[in-house]
CSV table of N, CA and C in Angstrom, one decimal:
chain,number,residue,atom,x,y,z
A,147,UNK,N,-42.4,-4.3,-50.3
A,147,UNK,CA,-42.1,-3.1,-51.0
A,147,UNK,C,-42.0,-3.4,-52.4
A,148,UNK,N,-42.4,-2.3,-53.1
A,148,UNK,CA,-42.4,-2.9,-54.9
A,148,UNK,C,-41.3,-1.7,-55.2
A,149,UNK,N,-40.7,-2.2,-56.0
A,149,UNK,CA,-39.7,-1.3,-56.9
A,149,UNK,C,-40.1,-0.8,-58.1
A,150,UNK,N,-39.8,0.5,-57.9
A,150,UNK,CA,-40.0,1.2,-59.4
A,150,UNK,C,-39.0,0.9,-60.6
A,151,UNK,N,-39.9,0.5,-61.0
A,151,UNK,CA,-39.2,1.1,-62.7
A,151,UNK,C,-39.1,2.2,-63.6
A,152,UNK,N,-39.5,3.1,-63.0
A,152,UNK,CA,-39.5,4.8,-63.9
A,152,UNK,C,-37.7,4.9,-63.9
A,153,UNK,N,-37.2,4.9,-63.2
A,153,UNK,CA,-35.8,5.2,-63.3
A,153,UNK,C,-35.5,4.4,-64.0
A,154,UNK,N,-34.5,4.4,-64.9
A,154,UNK,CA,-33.3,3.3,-65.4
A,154,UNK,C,-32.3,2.9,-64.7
A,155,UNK,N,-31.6,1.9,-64.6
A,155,UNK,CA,-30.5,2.1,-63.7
A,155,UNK,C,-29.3,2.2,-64.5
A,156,UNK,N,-28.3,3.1,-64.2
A,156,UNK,CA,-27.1,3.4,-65.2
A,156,UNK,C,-26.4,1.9,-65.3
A,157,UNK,N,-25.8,1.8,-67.0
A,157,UNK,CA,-24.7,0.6,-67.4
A,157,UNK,C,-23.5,1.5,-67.5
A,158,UNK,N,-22.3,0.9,-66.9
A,158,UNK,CA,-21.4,1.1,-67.4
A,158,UNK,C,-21.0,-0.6,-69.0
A,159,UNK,N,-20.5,0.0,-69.6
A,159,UNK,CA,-20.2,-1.2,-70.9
A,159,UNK,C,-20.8,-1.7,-70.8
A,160,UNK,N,-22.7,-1.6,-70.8
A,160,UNK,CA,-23.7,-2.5,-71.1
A,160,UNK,C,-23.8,-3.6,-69.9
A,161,UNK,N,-23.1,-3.2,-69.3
A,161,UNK,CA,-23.2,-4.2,-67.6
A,161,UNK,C,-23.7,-3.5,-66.5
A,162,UNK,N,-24.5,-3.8,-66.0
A,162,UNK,CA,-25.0,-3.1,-64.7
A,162,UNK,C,-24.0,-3.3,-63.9
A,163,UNK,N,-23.9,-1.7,-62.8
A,163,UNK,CA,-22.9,-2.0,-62.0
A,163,UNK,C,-23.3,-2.6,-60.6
A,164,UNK,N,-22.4,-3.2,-60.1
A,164,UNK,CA,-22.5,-4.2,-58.7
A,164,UNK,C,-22.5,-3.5,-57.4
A,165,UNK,N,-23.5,-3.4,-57.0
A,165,UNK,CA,-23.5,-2.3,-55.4
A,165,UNK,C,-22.8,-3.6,-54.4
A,166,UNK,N,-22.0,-2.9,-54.0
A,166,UNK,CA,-21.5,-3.4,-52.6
A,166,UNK,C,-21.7,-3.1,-51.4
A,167,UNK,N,-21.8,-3.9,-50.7
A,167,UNK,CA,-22.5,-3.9,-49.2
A,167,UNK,C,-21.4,-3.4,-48.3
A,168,UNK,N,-21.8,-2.6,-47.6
A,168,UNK,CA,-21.2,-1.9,-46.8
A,168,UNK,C,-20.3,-2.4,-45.7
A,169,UNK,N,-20.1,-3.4,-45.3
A,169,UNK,CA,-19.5,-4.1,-44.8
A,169,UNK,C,-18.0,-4.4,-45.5
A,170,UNK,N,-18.3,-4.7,-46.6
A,170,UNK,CA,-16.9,-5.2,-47.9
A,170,UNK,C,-17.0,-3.8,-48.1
A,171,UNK,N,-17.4,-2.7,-48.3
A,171,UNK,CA,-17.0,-1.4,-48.6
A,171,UNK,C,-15.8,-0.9,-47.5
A,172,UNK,N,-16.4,-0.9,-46.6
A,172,UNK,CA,-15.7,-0.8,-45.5
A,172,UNK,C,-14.2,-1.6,-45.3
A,173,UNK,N,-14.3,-2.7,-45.4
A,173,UNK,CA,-13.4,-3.6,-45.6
A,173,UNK,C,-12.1,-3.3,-46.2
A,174,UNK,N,-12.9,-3.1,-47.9
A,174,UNK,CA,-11.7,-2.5,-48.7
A,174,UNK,C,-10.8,-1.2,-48.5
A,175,UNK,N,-11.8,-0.5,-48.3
A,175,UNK,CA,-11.1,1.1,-47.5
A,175,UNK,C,-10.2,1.0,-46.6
A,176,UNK,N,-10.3,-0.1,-45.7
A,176,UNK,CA,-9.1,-0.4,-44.7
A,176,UNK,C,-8.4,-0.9,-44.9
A,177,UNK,N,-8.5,-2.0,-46.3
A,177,UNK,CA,-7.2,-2.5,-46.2
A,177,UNK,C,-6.8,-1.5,-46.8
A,178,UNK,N,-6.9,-1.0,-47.8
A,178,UNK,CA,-6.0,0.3,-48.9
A,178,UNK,C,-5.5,1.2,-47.8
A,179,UNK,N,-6.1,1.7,-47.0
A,179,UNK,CA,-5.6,2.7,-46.1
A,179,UNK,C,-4.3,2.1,-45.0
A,180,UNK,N,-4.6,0.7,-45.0
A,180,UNK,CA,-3.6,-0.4,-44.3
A,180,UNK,C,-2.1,-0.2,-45.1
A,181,UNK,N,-2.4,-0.4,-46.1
A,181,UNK,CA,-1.4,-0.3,-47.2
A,181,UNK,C,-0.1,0.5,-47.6
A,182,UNK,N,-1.1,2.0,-47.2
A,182,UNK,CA,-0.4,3.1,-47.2
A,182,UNK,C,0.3,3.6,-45.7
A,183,UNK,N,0.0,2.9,-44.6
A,183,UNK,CA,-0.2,3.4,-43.5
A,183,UNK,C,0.6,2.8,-42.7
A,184,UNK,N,0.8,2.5,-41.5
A,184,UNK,CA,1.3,1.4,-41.0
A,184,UNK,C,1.0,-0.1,-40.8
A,185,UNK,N,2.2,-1.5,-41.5
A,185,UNK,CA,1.3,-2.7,-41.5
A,185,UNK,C,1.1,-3.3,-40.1
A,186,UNK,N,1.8,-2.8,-39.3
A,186,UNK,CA,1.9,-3.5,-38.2
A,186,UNK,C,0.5,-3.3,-36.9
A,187,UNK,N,-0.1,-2.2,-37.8
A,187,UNK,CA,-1.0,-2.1,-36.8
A,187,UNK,C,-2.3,-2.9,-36.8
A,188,UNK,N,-3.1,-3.7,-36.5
A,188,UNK,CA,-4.6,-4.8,-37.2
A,188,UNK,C,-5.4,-3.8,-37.7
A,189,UNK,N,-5.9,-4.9,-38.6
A,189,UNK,CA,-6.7,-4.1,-39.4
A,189,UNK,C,-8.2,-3.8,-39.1
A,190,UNK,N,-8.2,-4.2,-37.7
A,190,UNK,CA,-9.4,-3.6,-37.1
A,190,UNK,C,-9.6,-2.1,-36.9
A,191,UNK,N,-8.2,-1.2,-36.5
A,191,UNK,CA,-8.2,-0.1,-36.5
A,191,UNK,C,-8.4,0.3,-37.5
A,192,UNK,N,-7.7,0.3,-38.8
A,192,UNK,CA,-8.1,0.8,-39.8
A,192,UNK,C,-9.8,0.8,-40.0
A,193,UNK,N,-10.4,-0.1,-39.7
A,193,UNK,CA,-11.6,-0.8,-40.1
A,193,UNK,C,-12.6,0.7,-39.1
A,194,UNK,N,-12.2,1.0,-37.9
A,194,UNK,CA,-12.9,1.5,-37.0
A,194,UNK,C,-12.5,3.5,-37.6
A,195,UNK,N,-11.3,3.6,-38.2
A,195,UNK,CA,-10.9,4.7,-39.0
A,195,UNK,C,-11.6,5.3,-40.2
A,196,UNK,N,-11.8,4.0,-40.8
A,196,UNK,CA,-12.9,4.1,-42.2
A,196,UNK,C,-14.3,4.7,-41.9
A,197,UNK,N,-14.6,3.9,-40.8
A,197,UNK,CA,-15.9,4.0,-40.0
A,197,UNK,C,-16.1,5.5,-39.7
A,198,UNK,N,-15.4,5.8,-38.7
A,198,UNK,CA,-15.0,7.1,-37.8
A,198,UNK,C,-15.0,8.7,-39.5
A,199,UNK,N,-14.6,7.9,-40.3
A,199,UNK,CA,-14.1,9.4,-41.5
A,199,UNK,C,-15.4,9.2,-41.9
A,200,UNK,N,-16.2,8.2,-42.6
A,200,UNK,CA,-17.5,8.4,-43.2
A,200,UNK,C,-18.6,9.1,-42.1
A,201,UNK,N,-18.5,8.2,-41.3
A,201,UNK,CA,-19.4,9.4,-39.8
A,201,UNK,C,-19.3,11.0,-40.1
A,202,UNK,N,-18.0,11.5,-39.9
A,202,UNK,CA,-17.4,12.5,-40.0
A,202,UNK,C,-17.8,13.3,-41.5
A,203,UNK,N,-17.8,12.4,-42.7
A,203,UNK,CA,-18.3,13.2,-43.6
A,203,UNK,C,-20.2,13.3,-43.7
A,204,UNK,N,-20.5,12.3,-43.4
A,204,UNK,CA,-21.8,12.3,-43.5
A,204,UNK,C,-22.4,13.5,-42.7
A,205,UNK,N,-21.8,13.9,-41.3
A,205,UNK,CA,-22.1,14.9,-40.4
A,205,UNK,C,-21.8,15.9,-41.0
A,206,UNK,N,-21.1,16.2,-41.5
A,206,UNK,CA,-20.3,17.7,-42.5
A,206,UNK,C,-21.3,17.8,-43.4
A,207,UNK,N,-21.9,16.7,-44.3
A,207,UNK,CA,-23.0,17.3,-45.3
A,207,UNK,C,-24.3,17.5,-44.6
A,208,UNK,N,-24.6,17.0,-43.1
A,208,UNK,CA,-25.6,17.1,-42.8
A,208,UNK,C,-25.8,18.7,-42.1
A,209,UNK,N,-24.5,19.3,-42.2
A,209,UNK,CA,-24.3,20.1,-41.4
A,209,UNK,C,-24.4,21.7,-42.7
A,210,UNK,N,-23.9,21.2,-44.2
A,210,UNK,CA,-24.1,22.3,-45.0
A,210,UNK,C,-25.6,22.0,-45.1
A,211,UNK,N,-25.9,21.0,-45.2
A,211,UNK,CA,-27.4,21.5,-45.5
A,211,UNK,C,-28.2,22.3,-44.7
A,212,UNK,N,-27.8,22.6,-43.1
A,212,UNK,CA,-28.7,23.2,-42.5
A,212,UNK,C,-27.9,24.6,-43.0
A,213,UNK,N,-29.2,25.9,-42.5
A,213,UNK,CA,-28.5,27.2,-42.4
A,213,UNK,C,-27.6,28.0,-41.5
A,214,UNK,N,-26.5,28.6,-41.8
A,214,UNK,CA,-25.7,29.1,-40.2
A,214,UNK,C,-26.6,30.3,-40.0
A,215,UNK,N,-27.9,29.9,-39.5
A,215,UNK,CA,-28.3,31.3,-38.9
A,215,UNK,C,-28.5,30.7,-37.7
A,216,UNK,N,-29.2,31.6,-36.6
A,216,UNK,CA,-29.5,30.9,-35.3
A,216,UNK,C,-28.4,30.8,-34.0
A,217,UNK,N,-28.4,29.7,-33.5
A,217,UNK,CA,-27.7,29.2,-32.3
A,217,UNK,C,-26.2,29.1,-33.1
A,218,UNK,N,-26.4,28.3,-33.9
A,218,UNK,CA,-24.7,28.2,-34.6
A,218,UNK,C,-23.5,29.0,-35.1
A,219,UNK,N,-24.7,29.8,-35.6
A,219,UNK,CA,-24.0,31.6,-36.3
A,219,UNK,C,-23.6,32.1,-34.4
A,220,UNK,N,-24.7,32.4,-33.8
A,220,UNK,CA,-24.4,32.9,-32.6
A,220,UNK,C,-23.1,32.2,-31.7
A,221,UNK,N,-22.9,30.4,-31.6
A,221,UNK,CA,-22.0,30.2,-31.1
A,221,UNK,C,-20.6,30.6,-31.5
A,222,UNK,N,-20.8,30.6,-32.8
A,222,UNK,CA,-19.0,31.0,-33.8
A,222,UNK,C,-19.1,32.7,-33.4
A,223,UNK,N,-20.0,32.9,-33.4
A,223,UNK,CA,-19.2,34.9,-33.1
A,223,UNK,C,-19.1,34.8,-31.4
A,224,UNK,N,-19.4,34.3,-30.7
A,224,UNK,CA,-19.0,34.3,-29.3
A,224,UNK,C,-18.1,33.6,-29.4
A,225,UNK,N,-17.4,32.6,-29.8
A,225,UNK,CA,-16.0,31.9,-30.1
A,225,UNK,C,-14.9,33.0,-30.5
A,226,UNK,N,-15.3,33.3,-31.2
A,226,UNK,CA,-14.7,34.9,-32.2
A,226,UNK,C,-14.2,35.6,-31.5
A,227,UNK,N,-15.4,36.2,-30.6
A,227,UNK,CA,-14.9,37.2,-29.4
A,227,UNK,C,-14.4,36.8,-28.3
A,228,UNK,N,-13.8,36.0,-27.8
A,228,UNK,CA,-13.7,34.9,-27.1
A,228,UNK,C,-12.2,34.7,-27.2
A,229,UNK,N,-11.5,33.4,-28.4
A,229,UNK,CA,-10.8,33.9,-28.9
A,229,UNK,C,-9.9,34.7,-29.9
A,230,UNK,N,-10.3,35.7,-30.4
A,230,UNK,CA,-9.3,36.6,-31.1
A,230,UNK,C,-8.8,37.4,-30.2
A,231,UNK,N,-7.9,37.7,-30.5
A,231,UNK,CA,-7.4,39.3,-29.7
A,231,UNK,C,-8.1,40.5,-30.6
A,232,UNK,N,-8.6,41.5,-29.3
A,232,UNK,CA,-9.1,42.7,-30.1
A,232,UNK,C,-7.9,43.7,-30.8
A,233,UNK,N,-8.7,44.1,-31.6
A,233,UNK,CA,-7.7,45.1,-32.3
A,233,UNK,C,-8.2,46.5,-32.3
A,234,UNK,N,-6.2,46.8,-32.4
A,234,UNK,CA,-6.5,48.4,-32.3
A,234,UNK,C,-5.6,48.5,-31.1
């Protein structure tokens, strides 16, 4: 694979910034979330939490990008009628 150079890549204070691998990304987010959270619990949970919320967001943007027409519009108004109470 060859890399382009048409882009620049952004400096912060004339230093390129340092991409971190997703593993140590992950990492850190747990422990910070360890920190705030309870210590007694391993930090594998946390680790599996971090995991579990970025899933969770990734699916939410994959989810505005599509349109609510179709099957999905139709499942939330059958939900609708389903649960609300009618009125009147």
């Amino acid at each position: 694979m060859i890399t382009s150079n048409s882009m620049p890549i952004s400096t912060v204070n004339g230093k390129q910034p340092r991409i971190i691998p997703t593993s140590e990304l992950i990492d850190r987010l747990a422990a910070e979330m360890r920190e705030t959270g309870d210590r007694e619990l391993p930090l594998s949970f946390y680790v599996e939490q971090v995991k579990r919320k970025l899933a969770n967001e990734n699916a939410a943007n994959d989810d505005q990008a599509e349109e609510q027409t179709g099957p999905a519009a139709a499942s939330s108004s059958v939900f609708a009628c389903w649960a609300l109470p009618e009125q009147g």
